[in-house]
mmCIF file of C-alpha atoms in Angstrom:
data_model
loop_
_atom_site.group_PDB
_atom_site.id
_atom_site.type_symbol
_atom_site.label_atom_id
_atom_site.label_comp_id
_atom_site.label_asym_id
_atom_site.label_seq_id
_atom_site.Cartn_x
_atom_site.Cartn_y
_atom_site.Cartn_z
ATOM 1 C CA UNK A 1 -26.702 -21.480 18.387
ATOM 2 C CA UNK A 2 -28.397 -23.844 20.247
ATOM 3 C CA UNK A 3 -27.782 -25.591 23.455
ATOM 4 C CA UNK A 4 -30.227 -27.248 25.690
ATOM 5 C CA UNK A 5 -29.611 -27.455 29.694
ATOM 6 C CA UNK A 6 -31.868 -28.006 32.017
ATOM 7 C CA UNK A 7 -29.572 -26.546 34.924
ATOM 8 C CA UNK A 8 -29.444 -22.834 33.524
ATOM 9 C CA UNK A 9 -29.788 -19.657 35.573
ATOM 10 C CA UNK A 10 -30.664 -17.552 31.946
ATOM 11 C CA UNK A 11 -32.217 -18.543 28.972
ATOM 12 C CA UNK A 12 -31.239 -16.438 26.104
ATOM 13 C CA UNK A 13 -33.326 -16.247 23.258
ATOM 14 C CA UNK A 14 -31.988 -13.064 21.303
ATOM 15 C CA UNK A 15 -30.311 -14.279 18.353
ATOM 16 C CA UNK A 16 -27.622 -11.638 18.046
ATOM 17 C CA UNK A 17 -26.071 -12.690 21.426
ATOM 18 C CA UNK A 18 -24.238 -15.746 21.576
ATOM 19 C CA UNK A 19 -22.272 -17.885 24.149
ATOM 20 C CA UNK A 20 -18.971 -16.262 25.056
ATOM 21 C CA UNK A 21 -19.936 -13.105 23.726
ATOM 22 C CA UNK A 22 -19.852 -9.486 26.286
ATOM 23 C CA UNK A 23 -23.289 -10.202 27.691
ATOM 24 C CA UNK A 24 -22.986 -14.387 27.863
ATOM 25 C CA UNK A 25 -18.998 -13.174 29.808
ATOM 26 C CA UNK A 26 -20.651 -11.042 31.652
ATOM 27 C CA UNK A 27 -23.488 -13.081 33.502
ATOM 28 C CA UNK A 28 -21.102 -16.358 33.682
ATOM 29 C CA UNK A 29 -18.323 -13.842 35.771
ATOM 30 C CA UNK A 30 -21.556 -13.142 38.040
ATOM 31 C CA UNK A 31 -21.815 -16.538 38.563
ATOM 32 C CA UNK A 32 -24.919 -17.608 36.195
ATOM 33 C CA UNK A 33 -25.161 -20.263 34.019
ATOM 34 C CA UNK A 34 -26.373 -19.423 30.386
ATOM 35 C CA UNK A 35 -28.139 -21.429 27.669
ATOM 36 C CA UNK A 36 -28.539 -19.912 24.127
ATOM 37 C CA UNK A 37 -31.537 -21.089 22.464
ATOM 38 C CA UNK A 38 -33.947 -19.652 19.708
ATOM 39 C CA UNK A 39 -37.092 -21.642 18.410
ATOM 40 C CA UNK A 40 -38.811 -22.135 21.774
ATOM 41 C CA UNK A 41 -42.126 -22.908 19.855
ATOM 42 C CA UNK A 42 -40.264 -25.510 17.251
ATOM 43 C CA UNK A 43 -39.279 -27.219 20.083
ATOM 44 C CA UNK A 44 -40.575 -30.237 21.714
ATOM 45 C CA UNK A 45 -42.777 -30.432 24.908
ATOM 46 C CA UNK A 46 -40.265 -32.399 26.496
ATOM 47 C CA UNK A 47 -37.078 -30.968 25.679
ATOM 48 C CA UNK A 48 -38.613 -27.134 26.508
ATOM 49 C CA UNK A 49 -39.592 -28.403 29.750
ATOM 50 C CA UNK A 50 -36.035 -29.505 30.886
ATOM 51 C CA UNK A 51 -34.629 -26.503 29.479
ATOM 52 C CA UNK A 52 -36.790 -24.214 31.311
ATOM 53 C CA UNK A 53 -37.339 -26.071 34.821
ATOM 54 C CA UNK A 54 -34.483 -24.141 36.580
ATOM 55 C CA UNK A 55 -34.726 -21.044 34.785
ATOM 56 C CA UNK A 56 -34.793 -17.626 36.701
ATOM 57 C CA UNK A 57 -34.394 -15.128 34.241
ATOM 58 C CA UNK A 58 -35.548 -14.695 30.370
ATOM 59 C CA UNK A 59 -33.498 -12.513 27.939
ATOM 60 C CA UNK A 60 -36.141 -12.582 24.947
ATOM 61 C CA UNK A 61 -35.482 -11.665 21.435
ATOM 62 C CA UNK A 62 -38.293 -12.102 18.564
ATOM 63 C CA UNK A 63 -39.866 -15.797 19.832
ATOM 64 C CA UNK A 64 -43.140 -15.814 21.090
ATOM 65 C CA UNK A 65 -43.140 -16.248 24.935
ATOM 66 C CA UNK A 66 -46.135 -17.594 25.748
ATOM 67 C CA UNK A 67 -48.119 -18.044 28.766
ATOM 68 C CA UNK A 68 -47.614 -21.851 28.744
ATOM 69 C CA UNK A 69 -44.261 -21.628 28.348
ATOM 70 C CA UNK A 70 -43.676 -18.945 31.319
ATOM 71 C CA UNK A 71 -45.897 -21.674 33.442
ATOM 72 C CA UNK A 72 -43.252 -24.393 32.524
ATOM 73 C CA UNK A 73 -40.487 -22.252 34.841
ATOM 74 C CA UNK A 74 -41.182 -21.885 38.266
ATOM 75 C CA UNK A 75 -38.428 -20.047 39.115
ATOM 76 C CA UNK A 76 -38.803 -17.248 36.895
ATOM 77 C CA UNK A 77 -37.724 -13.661 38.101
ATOM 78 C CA UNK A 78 -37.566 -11.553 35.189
ATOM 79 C CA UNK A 79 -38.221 -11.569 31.606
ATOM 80 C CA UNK A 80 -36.023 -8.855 29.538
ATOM 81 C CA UNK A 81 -36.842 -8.175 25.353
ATOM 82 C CA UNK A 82 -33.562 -7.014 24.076
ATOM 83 C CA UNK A 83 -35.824 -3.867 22.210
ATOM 84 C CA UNK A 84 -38.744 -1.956 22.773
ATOM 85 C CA UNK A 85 -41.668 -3.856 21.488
ATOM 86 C CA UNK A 86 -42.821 -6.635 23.265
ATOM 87 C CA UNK A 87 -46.254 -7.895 21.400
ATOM 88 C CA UNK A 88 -43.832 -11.739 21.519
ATOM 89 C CA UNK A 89 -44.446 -11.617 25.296
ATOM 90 C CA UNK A 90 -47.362 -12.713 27.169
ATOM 91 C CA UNK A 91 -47.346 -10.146 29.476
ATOM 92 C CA UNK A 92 -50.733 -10.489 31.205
ATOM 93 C CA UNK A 93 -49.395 -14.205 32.076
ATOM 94 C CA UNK A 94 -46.190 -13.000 33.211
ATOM 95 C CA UNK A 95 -47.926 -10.497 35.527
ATOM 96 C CA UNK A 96 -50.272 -13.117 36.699
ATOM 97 C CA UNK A 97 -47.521 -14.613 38.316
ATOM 98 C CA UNK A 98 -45.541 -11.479 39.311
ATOM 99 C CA UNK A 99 -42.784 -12.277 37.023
ATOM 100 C CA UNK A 100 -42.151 -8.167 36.138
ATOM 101 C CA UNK A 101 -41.372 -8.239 31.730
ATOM 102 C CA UNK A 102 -38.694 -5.432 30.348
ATOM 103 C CA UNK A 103 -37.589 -3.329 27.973
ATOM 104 C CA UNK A 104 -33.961 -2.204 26.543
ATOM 105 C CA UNK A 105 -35.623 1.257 26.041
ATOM 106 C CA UNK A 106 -33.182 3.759 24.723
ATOM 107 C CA UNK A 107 -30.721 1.105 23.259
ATOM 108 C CA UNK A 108 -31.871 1.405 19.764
ATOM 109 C CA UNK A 109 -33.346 5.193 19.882
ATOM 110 C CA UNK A 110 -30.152 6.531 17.420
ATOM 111 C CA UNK A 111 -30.296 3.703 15.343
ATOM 112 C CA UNK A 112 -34.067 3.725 14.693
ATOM 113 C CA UNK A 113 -34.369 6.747 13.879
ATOM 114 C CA UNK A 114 -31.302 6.872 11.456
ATOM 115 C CA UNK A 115 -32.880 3.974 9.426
ATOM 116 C CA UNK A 116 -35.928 6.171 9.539
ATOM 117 C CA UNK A 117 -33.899 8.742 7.246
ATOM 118 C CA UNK A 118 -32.065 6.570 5.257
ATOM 119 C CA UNK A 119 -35.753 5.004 4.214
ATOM 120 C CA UNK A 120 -37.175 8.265 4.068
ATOM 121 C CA UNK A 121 -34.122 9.478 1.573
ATOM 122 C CA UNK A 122 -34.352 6.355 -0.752
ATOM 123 C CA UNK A 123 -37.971 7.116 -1.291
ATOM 124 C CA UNK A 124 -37.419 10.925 -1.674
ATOM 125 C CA UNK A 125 -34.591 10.608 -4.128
ATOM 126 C CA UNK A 126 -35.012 7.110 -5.576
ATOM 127 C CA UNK A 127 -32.201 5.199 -4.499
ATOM 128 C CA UNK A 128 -33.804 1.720 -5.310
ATOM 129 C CA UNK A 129 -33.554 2.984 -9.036
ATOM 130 C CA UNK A 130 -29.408 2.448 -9.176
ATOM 131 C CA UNK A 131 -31.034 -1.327 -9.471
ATOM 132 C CA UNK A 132 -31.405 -0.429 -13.120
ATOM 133 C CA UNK A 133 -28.129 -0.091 -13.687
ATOM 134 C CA UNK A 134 -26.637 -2.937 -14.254
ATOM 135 C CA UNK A 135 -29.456 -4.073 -16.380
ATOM 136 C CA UNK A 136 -28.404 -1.136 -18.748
ATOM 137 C CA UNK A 137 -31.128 1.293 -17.754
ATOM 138 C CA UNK A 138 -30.109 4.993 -16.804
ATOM 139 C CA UNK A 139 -32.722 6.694 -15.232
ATOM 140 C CA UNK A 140 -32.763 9.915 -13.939
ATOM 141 C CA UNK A 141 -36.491 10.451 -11.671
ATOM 142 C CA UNK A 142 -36.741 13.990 -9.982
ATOM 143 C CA UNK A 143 -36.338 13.552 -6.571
ATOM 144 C CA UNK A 144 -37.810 15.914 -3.562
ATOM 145 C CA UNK A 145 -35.684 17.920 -0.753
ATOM 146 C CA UNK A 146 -36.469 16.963 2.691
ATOM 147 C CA UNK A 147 -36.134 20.589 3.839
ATOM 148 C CA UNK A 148 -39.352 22.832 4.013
ATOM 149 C CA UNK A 149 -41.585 18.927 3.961
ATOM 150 C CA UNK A 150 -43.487 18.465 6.653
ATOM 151 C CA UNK A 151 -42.945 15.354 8.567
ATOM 152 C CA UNK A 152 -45.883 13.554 10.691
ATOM 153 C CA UNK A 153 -44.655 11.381 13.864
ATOM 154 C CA UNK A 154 -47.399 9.194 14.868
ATOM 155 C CA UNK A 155 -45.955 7.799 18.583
ATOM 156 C CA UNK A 156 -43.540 10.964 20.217
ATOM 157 C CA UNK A 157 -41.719 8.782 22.598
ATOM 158 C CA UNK A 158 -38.150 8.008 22.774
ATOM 159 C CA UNK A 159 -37.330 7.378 18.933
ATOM 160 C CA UNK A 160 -40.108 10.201 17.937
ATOM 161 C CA UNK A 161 -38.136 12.038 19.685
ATOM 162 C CA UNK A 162 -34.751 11.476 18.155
ATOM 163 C CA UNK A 163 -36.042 11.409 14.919
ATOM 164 C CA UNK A 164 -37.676 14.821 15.019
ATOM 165 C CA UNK A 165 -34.363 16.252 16.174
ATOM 166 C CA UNK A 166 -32.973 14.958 13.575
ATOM 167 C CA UNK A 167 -35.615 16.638 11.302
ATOM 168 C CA UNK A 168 -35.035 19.831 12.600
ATOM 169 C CA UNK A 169 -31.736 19.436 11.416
ATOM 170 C CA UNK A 170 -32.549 18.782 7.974
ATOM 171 C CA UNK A 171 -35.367 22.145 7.959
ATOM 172 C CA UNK A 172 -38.357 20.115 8.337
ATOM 173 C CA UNK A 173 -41.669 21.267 9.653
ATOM 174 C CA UNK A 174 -42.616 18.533 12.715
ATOM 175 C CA UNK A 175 -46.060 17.596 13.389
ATOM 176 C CA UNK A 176 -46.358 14.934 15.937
ATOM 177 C CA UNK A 177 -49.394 13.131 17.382
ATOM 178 C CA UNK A 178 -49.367 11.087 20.771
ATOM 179 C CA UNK A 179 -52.526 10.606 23.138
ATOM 180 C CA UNK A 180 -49.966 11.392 25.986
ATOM 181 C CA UNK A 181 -47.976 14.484 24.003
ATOM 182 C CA UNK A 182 -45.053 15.760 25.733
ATOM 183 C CA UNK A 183 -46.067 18.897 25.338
ATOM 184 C CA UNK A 184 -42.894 20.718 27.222
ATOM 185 C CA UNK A 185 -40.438 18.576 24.892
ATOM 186 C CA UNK A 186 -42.655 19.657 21.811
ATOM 187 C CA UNK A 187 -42.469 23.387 22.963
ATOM 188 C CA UNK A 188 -38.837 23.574 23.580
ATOM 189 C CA UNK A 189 -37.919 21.293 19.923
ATOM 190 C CA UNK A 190 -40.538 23.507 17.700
ATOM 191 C CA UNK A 191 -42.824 20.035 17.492
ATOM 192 C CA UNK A 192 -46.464 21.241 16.527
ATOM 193 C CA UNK A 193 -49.133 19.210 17.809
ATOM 194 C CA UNK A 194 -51.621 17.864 15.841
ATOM 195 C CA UNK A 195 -54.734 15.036 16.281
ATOM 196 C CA UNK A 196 -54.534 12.280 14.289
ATOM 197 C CA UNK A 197 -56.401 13.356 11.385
ATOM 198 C CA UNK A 198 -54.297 16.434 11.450
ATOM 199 C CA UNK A 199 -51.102 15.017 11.268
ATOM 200 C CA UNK A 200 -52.609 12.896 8.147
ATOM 201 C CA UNK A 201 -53.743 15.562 6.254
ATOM 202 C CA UNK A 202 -50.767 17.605 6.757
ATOM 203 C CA UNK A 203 -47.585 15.280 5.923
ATOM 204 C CA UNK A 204 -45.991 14.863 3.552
ATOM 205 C CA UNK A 205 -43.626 12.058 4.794
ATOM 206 C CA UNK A 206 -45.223 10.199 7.889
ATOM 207 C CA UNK A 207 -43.165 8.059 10.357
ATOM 208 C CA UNK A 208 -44.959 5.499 12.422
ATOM 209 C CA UNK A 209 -43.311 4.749 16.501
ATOM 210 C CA UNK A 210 -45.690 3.350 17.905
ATOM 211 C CA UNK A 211 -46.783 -0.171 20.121
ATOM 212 C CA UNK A 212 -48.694 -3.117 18.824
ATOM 213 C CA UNK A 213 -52.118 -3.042 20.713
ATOM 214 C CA UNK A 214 -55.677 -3.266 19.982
ATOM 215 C CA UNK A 215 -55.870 0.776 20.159
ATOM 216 C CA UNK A 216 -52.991 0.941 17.250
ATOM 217 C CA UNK A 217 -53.837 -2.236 15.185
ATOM 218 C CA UNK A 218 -54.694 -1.518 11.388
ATOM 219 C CA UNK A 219 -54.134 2.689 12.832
ATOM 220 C CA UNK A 220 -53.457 3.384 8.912
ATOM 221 C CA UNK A 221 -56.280 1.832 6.842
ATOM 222 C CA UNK A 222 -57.649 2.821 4.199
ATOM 223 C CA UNK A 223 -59.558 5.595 5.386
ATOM 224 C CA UNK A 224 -56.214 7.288 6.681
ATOM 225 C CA UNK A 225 -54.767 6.659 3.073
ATOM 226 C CA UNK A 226 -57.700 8.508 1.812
ATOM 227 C CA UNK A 227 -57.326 11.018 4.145
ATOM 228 C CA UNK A 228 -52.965 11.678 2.951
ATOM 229 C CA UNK A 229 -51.682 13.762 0.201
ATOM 230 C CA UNK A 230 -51.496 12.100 -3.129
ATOM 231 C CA UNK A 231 -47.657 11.946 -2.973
ATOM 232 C CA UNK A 232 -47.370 11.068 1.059
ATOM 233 C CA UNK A 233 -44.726 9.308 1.898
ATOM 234 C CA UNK A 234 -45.428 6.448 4.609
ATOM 235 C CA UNK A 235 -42.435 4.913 6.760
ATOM 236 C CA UNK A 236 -42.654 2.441 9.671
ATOM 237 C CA UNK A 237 -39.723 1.040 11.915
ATOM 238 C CA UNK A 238 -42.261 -0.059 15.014
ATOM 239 C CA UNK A 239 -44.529 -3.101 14.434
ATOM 240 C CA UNK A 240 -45.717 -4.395 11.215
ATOM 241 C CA UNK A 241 -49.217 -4.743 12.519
ATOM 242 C CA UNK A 242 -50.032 -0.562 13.069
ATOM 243 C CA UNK A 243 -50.821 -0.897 9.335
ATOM 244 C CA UNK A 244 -53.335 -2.553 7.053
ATOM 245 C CA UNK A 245 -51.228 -4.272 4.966
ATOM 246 C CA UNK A 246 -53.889 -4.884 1.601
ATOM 247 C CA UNK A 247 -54.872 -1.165 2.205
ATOM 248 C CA UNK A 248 -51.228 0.205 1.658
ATOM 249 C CA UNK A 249 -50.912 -1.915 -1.305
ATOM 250 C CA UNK A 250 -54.020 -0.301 -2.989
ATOM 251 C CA UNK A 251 -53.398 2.976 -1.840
ATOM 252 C CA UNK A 252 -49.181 2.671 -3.478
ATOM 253 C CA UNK A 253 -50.784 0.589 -6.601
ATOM 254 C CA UNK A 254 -53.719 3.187 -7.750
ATOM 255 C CA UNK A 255 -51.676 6.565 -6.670
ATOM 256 C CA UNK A 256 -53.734 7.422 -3.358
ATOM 257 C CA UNK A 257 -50.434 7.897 -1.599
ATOM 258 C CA UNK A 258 -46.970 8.066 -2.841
ATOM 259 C CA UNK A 259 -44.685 6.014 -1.768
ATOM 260 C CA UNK A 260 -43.549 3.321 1.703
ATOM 261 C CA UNK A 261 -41.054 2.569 3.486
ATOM 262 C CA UNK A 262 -41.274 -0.489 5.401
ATOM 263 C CA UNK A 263 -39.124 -1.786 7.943
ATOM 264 C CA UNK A 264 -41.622 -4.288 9.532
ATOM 265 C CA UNK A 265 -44.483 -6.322 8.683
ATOM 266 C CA UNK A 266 -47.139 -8.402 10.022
ATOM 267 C CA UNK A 267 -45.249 -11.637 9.054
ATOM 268 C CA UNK A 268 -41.637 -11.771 9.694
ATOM 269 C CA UNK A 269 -39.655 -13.259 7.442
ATOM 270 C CA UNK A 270 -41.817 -11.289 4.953
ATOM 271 C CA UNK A 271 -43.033 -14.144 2.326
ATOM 272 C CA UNK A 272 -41.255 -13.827 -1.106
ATOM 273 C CA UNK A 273 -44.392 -13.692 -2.642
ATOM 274 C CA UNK A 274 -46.060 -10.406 -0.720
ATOM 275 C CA UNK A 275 -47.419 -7.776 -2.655
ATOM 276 C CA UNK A 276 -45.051 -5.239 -0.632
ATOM 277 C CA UNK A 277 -41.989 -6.924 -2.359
ATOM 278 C CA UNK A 278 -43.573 -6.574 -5.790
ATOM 279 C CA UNK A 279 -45.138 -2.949 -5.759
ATOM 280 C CA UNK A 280 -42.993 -0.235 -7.173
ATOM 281 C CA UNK A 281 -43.518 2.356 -4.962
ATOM 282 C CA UNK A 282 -42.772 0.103 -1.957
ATOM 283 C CA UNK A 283 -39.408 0.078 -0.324
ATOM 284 C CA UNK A 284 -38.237 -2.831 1.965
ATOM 285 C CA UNK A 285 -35.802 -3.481 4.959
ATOM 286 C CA UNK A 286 -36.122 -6.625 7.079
ATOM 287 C CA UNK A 287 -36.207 -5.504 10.635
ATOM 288 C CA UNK A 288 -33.302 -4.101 10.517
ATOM 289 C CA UNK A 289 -33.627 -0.341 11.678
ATOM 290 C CA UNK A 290 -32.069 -1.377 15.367
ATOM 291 C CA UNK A 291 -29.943 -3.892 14.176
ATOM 292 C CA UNK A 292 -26.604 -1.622 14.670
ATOM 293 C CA UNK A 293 -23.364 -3.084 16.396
ATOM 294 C CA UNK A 294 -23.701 0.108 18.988
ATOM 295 C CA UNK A 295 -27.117 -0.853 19.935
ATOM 296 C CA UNK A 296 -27.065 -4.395 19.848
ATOM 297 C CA UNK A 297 -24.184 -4.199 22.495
ATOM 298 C CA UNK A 298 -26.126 -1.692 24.258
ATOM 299 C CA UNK A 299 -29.187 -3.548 24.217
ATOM 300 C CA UNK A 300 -27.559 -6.766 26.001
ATOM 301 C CA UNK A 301 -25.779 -5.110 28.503
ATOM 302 C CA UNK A 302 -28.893 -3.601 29.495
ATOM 303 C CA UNK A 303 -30.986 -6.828 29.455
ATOM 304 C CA UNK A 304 -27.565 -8.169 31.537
ATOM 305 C CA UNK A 305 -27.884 -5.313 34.220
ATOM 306 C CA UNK A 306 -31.389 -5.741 34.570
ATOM 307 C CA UNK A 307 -30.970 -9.498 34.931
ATOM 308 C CA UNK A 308 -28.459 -9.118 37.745
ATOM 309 C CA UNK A 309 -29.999 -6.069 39.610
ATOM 310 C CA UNK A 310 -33.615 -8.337 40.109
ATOM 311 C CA UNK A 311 -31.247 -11.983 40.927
ATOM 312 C CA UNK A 312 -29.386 -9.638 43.265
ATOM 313 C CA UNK A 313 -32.827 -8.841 45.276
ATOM 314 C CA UNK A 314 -33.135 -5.172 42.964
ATOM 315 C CA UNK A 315 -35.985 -3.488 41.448
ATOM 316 C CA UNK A 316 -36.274 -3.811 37.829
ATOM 317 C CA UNK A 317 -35.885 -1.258 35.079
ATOM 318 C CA UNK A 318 -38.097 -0.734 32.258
ATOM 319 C CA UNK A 319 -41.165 -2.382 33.184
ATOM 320 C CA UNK A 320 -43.882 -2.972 30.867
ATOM 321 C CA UNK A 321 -46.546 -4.975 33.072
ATOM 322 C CA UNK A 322 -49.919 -2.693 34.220
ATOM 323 C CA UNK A 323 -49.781 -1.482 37.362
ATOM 324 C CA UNK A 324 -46.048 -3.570 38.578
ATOM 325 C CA UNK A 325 -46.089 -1.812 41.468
ATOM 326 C CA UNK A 326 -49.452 -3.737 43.275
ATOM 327 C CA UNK A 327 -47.049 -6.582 43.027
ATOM 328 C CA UNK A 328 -43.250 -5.794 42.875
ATOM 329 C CA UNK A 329 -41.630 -7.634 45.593
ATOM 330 C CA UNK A 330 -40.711 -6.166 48.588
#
């Protein structure tokens, strides 16, 4: 939906809320006036200008916020991405003008890493083959166990986290890398460290979480393909980016790894004529690994709290900005 105002508290960009919904009911009863609006970048100068003149707080879903745009609302307190990534958001021009940017972390965690098994299962047992059924083909591929496979988690935050419990569960061997391990967690949940080239070698299904930034960027080229077992298993659910996408096609197409599973890409919508649609070998979601009813709810009432807690003169939660504290307000 889209409704432009130029007299709105909140600017809601997330396209799974809408007006009247839990979150929209629940800043209006706190007294806030609400404008729904995706597109920002499709939009003219003009109209973006009066929509975003009064505006103090942001609730941001997948549009690019940038710097410009941020510039073009004086009043802005807060901006809030309903998720955990936030590569959309200029954050270094948000900081330059003290304008804190957050996170829904933990609003997704259970329904991240769920996907992250369901994608890892349809490549183990080949679930994209009941396709062939109703054009008359009955095929029956050998599939692979999960338990006694060793799983690689590059990124052991919040969803690394829940998704190696999870592997436990199913009598996997966990190998994790992170350049700030938790190494208590790790210790009491049986999670073996590893270095990077370590946790390549070793698994045989590997599970990117990890951030968008110029130290993860192209992270799995094709020197780390080289690097996997022949029938590796690669699965992402954080940002398309973290892999070269050309690289993974090569390495699927000529047998250097296994299999995919891909969640995310470096385009979104993923073009209809990408090699990662047309590669056997290459499963593909869109984006959709978060996209539950639980944690969408949970996700806006988070971005809703945080929204009234820094309006009502609080400290934000979930801050992403370098070094917020030299200048949260007082």
């Amino acid at each position: 939906m889209t409704n432009h105002a130029s007299d709105a508290d909140v600017l809601i960009t997330t396209a799974f809320l809408h007006e009247g919904d839990a979150v929209d009911t629940m800043l209006r009863d706190a007294g806030l006036r609400t404008v729904h609006t995706t597109g920002l970048t499709e939009m003219g100068d003009g109209p973006r200008r009066a929509l975003l003149a009064g505006v103090r707080a942001i609730i941001a879903g997948t549009d690019r916020l940038e710097g410009r745009f941020l510039e073009e609302a004086p009043d802005l307190r807060i901006v809030v991405r309903t998720g955990v990534g936030y590569d959309n958001v200029d954050v270094e021009a948000a900081t330059s003008r003290g304008v804190p940017v957050c996170v829904t972390a933990g609003s997704n965690r259970q329904a991240v890493a769920e996907h992250v098994f369901a994608l890892m299962l349809s490549a183990a047992r080949n679930i994209p083959d009941g396709r062939d059924l109703a054009e008359g083909r009955w095929r029956q591929r050998t599939g692979r166990e999960l338990r006694g496979a060793t799983l690689g988690i590059l990124g052991l935050g919040s969803i690394g986290k829940a998704v190696a419990h999870i592997a436990r569960a199913f009598g996997m061997r966990v190998m994790a890398y992170d350049p700030h391990f938790d190494a208590e967690y790790a210790a009491a949940h049986r999670i073996e460290r590893g270095d990077l080239e370590d946790v390549l070698r070793e698994a045989d299904f590997l599970t990117l979480h990890l951030f968008l930034d110029d130290s993860t960027r192209d992270l799995l080229d094709a020197a780390a393909f080289a690097t996997m077992k022949s029938d590796a298993v690669v699965i992402n659910t954080s940002r398309g980016g973290v892999i070269d996408e050309d690289a993974l096609v090569a390495a699927v197409r000529c047998g250097r790894i296994g299999a995919a599973a891909l969640d995310v890409f470096r385009v979104e919508p993923l073009p209809v004529d990408s090699p990662l649609l047309h590669t056997p070998g290459i499963i593909t979601t869109g984006h959709i690994a978060g996209a539950t009813r639980e944690a969408r709810a949970a996700s806006g009432r988070n971005a809703a709290d945080n929204v009234l807690t820094v309006l009502g003169g609080g400290r934000p939660a979930h801050v992403v900005n370098p070094a917020y504290e030299k200048f949260v307000h007082a």
